CSV table of C-alpha atoms in Angstrom, one decimal:
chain,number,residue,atom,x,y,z
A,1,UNK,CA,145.5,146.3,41.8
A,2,UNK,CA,145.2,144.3,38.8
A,3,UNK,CA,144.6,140.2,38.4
A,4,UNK,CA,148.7,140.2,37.5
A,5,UNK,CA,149.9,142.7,40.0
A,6,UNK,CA,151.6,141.3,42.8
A,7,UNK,CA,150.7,141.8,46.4
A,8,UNK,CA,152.5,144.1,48.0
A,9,UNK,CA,155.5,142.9,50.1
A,10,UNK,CA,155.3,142.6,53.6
A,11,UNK,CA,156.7,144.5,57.0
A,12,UNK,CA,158.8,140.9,57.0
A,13,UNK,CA,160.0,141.1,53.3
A,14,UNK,CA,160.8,144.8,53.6
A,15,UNK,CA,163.1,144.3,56.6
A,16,UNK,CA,165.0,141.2,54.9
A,17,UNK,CA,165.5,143.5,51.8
A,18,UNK,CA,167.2,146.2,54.2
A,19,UNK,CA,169.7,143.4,56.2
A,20,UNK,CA,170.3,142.0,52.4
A,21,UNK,CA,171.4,145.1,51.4
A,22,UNK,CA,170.1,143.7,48.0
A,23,UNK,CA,166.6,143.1,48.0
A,24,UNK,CA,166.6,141.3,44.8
A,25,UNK,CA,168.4,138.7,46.5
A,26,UNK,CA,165.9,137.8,49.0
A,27,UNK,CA,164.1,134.4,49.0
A,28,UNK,CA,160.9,133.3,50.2
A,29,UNK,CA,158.6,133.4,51.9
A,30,UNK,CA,159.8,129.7,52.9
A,31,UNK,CA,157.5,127.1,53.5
A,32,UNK,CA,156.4,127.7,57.1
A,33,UNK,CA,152.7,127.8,59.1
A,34,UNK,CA,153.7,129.4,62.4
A,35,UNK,CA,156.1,131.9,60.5
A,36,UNK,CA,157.0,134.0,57.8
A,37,UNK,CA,160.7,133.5,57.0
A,38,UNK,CA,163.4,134.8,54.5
A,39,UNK,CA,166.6,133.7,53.5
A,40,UNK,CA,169.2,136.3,52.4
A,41,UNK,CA,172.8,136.6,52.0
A,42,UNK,CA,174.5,138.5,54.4
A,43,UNK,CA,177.1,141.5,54.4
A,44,UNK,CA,180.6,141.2,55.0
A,45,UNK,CA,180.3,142.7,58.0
A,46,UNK,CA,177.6,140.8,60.1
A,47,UNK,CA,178.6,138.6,62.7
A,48,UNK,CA,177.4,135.7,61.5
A,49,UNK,CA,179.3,136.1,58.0
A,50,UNK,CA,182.1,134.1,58.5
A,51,UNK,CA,179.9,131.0,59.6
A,52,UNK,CA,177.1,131.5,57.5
A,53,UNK,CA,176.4,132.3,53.7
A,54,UNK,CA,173.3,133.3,54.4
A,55,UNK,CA,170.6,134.2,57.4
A,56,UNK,CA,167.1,133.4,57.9
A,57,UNK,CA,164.8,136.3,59.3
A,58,UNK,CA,161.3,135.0,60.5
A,59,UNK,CA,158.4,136.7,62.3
A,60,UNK,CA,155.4,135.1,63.8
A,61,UNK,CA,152.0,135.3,61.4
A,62,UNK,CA,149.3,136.7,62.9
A,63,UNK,CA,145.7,135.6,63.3
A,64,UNK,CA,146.8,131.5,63.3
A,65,UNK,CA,144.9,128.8,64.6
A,66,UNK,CA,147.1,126.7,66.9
A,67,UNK,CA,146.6,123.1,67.1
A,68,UNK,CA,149.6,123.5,69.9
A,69,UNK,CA,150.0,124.4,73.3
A,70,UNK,CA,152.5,127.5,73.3
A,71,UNK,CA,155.1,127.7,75.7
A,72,UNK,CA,157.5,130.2,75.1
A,73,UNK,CA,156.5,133.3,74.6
A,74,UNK,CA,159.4,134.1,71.7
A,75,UNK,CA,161.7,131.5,69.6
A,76,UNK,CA,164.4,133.6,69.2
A,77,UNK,CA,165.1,134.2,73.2
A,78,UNK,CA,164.9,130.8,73.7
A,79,UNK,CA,167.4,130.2,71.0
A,80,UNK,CA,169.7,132.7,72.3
A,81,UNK,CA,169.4,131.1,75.7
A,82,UNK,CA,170.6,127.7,74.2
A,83,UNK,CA,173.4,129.4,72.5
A,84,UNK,CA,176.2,126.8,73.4
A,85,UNK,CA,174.2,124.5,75.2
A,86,UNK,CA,172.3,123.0,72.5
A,87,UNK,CA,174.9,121.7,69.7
A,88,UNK,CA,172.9,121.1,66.4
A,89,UNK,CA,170.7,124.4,66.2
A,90,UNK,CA,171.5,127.7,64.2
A,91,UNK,CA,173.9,130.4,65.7
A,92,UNK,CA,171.5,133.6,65.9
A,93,UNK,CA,172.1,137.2,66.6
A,94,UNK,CA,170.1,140.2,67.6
A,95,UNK,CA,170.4,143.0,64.9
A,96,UNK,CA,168.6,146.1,66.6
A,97,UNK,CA,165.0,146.3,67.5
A,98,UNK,CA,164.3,142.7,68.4
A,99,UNK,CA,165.1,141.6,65.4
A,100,UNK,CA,167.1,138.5,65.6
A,101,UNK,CA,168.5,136.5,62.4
A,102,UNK,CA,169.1,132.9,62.0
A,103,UNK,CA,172.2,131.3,60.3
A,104,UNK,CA,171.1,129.4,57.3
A,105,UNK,CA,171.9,125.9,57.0
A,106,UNK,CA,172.4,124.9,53.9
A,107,UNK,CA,171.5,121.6,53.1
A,108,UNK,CA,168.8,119.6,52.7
A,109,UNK,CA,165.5,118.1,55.0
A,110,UNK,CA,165.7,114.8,55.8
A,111,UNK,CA,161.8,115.5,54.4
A,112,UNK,CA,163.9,115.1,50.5
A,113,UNK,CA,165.6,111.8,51.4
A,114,UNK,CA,169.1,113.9,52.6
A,115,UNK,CA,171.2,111.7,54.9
A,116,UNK,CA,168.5,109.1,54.7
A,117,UNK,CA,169.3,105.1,53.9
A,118,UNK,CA,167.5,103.9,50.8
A,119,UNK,CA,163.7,103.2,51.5
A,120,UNK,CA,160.6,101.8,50.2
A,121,UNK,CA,156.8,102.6,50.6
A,122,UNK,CA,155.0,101.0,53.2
A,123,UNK,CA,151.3,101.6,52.9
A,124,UNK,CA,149.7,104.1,55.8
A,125,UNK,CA,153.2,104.3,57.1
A,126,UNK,CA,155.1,106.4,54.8
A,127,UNK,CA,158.1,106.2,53.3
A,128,UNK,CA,160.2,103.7,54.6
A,129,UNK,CA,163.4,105.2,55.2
A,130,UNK,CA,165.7,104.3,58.4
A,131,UNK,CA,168.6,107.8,59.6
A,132,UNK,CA,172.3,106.7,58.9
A,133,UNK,CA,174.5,105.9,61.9
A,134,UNK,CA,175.6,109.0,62.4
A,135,UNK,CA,173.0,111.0,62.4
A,136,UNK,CA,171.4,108.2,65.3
A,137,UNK,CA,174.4,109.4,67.0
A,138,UNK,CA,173.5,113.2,66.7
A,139,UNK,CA,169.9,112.5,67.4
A,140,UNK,CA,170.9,110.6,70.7
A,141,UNK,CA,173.4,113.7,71.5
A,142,UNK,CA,170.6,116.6,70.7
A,143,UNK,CA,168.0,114.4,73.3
A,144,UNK,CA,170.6,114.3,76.0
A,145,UNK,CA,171.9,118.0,75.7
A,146,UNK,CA,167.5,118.3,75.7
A,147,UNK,CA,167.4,116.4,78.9
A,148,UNK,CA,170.2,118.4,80.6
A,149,UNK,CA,168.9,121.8,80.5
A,150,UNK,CA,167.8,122.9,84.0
A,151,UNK,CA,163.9,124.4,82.9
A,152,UNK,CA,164.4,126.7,85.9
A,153,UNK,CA,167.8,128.6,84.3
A,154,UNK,CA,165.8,129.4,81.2
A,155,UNK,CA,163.8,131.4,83.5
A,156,UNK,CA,166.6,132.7,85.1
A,157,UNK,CA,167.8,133.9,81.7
A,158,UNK,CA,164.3,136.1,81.1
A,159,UNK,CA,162.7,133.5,78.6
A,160,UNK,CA,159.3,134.2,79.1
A,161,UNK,CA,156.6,131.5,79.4
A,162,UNK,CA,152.9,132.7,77.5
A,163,UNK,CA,151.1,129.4,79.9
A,164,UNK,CA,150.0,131.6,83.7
A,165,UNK,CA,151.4,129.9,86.5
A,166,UNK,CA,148.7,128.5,87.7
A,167,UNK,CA,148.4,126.3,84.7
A,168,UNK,CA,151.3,124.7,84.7
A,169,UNK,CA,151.8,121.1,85.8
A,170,UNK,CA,153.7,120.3,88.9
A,171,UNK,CA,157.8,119.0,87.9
A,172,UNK,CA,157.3,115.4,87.3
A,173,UNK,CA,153.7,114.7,87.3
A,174,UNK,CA,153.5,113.4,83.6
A,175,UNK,CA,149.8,112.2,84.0
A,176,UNK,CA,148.7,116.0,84.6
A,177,UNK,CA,151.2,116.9,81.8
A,178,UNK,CA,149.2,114.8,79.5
A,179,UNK,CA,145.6,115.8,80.7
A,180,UNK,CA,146.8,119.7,79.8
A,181,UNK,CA,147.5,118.4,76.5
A,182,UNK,CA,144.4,116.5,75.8
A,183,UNK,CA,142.1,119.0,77.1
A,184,UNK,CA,143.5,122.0,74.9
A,185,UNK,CA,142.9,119.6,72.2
A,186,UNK,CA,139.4,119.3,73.1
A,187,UNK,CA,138.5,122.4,74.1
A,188,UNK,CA,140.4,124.7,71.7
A,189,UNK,CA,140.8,122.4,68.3
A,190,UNK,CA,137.9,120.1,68.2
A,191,UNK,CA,134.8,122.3,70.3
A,192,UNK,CA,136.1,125.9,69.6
A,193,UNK,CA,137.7,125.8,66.2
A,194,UNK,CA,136.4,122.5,65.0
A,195,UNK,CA,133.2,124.3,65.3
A,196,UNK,CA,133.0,125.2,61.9
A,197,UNK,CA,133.9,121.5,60.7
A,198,UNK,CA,131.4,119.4,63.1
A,199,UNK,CA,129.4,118.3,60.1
A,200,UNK,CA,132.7,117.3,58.5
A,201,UNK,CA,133.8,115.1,61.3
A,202,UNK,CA,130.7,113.8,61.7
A,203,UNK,CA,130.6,112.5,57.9
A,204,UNK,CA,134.4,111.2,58.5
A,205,UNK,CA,132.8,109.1,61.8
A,206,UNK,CA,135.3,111.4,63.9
A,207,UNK,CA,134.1,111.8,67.6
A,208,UNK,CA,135.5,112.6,70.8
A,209,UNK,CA,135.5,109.7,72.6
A,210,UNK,CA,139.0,108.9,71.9
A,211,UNK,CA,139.5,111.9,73.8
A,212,UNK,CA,137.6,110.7,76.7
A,213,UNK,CA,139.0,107.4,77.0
A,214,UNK,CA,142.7,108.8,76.7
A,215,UNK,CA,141.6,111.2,79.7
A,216,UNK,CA,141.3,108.1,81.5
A,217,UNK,CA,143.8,106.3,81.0
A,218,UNK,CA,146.4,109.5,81.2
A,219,UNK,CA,146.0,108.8,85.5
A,220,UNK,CA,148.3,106.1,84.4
A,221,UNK,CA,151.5,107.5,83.4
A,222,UNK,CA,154.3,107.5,85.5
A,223,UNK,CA,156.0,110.2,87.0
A,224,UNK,CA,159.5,111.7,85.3
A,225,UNK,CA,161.2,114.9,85.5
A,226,UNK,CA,160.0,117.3,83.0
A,227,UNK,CA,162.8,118.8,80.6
A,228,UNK,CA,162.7,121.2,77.5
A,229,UNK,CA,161.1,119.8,74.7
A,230,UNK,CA,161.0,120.4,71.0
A,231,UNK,CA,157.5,119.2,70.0
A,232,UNK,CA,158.1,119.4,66.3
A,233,UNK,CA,160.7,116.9,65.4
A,234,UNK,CA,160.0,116.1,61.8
A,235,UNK,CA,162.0,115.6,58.5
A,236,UNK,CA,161.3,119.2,57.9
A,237,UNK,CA,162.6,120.5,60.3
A,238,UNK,CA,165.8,118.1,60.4
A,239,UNK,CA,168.1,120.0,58.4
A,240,UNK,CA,171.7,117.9,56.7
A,241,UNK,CA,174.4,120.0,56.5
A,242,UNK,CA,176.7,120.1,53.2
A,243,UNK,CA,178.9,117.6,55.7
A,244,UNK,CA,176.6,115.7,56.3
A,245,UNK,CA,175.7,116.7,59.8
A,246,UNK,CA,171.9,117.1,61.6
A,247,UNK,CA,170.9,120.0,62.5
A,248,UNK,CA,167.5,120.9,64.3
A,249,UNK,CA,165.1,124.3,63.2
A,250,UNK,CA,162.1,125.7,64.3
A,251,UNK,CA,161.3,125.6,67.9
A,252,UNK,CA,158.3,127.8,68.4
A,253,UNK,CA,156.0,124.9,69.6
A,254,UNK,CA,158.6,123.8,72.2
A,255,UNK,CA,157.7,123.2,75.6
A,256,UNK,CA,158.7,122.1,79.3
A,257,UNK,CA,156.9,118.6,80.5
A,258,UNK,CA,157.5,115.0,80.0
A,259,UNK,CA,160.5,113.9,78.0
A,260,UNK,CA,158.6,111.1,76.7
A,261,UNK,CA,156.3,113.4,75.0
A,262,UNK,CA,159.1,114.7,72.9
A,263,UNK,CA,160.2,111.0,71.9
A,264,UNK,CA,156.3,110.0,70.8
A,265,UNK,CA,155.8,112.9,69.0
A,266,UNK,CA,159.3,112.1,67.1
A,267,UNK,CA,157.8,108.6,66.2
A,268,UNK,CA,154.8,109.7,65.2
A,269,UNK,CA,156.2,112.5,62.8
A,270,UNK,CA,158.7,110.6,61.3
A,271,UNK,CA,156.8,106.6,60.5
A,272,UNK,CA,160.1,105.1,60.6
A,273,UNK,CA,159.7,101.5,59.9
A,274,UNK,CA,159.5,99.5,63.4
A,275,UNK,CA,163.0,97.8,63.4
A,276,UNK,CA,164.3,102.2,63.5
A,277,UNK,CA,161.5,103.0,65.7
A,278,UNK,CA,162.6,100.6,68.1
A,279,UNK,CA,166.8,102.0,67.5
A,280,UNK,CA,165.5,105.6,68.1
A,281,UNK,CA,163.4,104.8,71.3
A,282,UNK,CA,167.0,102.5,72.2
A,283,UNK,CA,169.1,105.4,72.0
A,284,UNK,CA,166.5,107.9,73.3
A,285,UNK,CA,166.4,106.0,76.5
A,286,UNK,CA,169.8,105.9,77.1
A,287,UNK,CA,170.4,110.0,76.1
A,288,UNK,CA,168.2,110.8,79.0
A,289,UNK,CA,169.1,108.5,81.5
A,290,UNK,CA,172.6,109.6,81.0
A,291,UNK,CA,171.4,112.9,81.3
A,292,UNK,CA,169.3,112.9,84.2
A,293,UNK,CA,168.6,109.4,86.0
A,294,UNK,CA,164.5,108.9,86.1
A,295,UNK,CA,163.9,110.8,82.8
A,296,UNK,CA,162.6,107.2,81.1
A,297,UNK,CA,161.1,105.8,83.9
A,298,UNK,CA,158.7,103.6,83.0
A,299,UNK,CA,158.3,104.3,79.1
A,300,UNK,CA,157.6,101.3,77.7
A,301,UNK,CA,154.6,101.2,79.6
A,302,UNK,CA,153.4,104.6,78.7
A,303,UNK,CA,154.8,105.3,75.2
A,304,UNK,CA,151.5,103.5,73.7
A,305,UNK,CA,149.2,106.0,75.6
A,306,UNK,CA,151.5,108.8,74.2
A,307,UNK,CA,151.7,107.7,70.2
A,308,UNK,CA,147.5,107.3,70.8
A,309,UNK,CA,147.3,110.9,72.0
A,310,UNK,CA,149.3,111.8,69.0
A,311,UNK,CA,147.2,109.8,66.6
A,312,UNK,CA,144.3,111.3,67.6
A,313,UNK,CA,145.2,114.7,67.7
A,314,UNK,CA,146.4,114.5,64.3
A,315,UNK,CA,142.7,113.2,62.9
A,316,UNK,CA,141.4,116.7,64.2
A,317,UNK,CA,144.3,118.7,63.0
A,318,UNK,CA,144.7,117.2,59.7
A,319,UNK,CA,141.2,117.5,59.1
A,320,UNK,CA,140.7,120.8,59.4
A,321,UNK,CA,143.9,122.2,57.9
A,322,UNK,CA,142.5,119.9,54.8
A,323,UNK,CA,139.6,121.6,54.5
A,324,UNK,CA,141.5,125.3,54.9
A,325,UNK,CA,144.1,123.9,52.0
A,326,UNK,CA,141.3,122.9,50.2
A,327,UNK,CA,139.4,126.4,50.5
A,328,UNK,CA,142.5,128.8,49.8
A,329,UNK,CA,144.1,126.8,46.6
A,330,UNK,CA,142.3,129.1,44.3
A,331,UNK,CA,143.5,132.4,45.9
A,332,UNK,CA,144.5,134.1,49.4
A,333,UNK,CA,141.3,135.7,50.3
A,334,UNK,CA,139.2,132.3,49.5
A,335,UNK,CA,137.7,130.3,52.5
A,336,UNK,CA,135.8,126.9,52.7
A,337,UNK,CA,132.1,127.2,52.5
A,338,UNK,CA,129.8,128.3,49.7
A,339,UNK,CA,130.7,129.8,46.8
A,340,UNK,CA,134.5,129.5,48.2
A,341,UNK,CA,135.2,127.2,45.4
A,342,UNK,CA,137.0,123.7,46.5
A,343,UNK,CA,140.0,123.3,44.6
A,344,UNK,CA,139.4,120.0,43.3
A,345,UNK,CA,142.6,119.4,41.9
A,346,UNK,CA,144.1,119.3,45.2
A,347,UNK,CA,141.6,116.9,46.5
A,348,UNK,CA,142.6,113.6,45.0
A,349,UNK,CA,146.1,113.8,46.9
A,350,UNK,CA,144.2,115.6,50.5
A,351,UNK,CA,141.7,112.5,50.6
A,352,UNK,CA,144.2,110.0,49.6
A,353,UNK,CA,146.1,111.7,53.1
A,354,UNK,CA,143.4,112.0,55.2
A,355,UNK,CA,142.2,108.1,54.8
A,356,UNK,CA,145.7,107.4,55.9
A,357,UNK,CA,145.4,109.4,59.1
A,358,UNK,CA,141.9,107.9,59.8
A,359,UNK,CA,143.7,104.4,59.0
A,360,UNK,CA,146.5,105.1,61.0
A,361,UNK,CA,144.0,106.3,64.1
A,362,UNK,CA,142.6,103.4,63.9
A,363,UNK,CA,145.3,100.7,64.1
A,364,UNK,CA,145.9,98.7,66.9
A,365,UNK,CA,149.7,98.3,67.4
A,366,UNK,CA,149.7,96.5,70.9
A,367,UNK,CA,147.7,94.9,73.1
A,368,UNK,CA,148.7,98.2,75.6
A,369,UNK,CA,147.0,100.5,73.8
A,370,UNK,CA,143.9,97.9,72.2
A,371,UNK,CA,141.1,99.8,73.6
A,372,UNK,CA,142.3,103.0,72.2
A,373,UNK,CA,141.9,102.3,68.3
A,374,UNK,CA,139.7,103.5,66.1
A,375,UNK,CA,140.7,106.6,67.9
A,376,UNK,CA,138.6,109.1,66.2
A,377,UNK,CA,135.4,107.1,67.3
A,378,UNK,CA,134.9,105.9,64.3
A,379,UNK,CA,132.6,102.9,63.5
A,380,UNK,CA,134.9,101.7,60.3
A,381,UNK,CA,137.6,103.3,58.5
A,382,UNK,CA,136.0,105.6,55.8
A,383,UNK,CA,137.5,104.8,52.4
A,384,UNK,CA,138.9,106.9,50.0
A,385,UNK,CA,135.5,107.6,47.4
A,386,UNK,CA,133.9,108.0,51.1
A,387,UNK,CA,136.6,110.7,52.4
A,388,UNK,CA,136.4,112.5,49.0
A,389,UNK,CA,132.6,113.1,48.8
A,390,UNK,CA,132.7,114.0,52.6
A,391,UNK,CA,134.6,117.4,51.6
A,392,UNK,CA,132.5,117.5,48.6
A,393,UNK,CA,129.3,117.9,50.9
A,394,UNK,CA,131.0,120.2,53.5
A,395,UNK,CA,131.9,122.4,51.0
A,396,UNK,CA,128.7,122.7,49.1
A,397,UNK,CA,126.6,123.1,52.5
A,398,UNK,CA,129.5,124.7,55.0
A,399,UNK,CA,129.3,127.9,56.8
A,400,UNK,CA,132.9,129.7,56.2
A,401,UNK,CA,135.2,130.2,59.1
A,402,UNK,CA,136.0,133.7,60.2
A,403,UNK,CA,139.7,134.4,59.6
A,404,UNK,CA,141.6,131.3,60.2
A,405,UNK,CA,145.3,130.9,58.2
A,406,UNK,CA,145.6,127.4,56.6
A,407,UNK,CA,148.6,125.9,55.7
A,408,UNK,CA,149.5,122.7,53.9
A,409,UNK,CA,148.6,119.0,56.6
């Protein structure tokens, strides 16, 4: 193949070419990490044609390095199972094979300012931009229909859990919910694929002692019934409608636990500004007490302890998907380490984003959750100039990773 050729297309593109019936028609592959996904427009004939312009076909990459706990062990049977149950997610149909499609909203993320109030920039917070009323209102409804599914009838309906049995946490019991999720994020992102990166987070001042002392203070939590979570609630993957509606995509990190956990992880994605924050956690609690009485108990307590874990799982994962994006910008094959070639013109913009996540680990919101700052076990904040020549070194003196898919922090 020559330097101009392109790679040949995929299992993935092949089969959305076949559905299109035009393959010059298909578009992608979309931004994604856990999947490869194509939008297409469909035939007359399909079921979902009279809804939908166009339908989304996705299939799990291979060979990815999760910075998740998996749940489910397939996104589209849990998505059929919520057919009608769920309002604000995508009709999807199965088209032979296993193959399921998607309607395609068409729209725009709440990631490119779409149904957002006007903002401003608030340093190591984000863009400052606060949901209109009615989408508040959708949110609130999209928690409560959350909080109402019975975890036990997804099982009833054959939607298989990848997690054994014997690992799961006991209905309720939030504090062991929370140890599962810190100890997957020792064990499987900083020891056994932060391997690789140790002299990186050592150069950033990034430890695991925020991961110790969140272990012991998880004990604390109180107890509340666990419910199906999303686990990925971000402006990407908030999706506004031509009329102007919400509508929520990609569920493949969703799980069953602590309904809290799917409200800190909200806040944590999204940096509202703290007058929304405090609106969103507002209508949150009342969605799931409506739903099922004891689903907030005790969450102002423990929602600290949760944004923490959050904070500090994102120093790790940012970290090393920086150093991946870094690696692969000057071709698919490349990997950090030597001789990879670091694509310094994406650097300027990583650093600037990693210094924010360090920043943001460090911060000390409330006097609840004071003794977790500096949560990557970090002596000071490293600046910019410091967070640049950090990847510089890595790179130059790295050993490359075997295998590992990056995608964008």
């Amino acid at each position: 193949m020559t330097a101009d050729a392109a790679p040949p297309a995929s299992e993935v593109r092949l089969r959305a070419g076949e559905l299109s019936r035009d393959g010059r028609r298909v578009i992608g592959p979309l931004n994604g990490y856990h999947h490869e996904t194509y939008a297409f427009p469909l035939p007359e004939e399909s079921e979902l044609s009279a809804r939908f312009a166009r339908a989304k076909l996705r299939a799990p990459r291979p060979g990815l390095l999760w910075f998740d706990r998996r749940c489910f062990a397939s996104e589209d049977l849990l998505l059929t199972a919520l057919q009608g149950r769920i309002t604000r997610i995508p009709e999807i149909i199965e088209v032979g094979g296993g193959v399921c499609l998607q309607g395609f909203i068409e729209g725009g993320t709440l990631d490119g300012g779409a149904g957002c109030l006007p903002g401003r920039y608030l340093p190591g917070r984000g863009l400052s931009r606060g949901l209109s009323r009615r989408h508040v209102d959708q949110l609130e409804q999209f928690f409560n229909e959350l909080v109402s599914i019975d975890p036990k009838k997804l099982e009833e309906r054959e939607v298989k859990r990848v997690c054994a049995a014997a690992d799961r946490t006991d209905d309720g019991d939030s504090a062991a919910f929370l140890d599962r999720l810190i100890g997957f994020t020792e064990d499987q992102v900083y020891r056994r694929h932060g391997e690789p990166y140790q002299g990186l987070f050592e150069e950033l001042g990034v430890g695991a002692e925020a991961l110790v002392r969140l272990r012991k203070r998880a004990v604390e939590l109180h107890r509340r019934p666990f419910s199906l979570l999303h686990c990925d609630l971000h402006r990407k993957n908030l999706i506004v409608d031509r009329r102007g509606d919400l509508w929520i995509i990609d569920w493949e990190l969703a799980m069953i636990g602590d309904p809290l956990y799917d409200l800190a992880t909200h806040l944590h994605l999204m940096r509202y500004p703290r007058r929304e924050e405090a609106r969103v956690a507002r209508r949150w609690q009342r969605a799931v007490e409506r739903a099922r009485a004891g689903s907030s108990y005790g969450w102002e307590d423990d929602l600290p302890l949760l944004l923490a874990y959050k904070r500090v799982q994102s120093v790790y994962t940012d970290v090393i998907r920086t150093a991946l994006l870094l690696g692969e910008g000057r071709g698919r094959s490349a990997r950090p380490g030597p001789g990879s070639g670091l694509n310094l013109r994406l650097l300027p913009r990583a650093a600037w984003r990693i210094q924010r996540v360090l920043a943001a680990a460090a911060q000390e919101p409330s006097g609840a959750d004071r003794e977790l700052s500096g949560a990557a076990g970090a002596v000071g904040v490293p600046s910019y100039r410091q967070v640049v020549a950090a990847y510089r070194n890595w790179f130059r003196t790295a050993r490359p990773p075997e295998a590992l898919t990056p995608s964008a922090p």
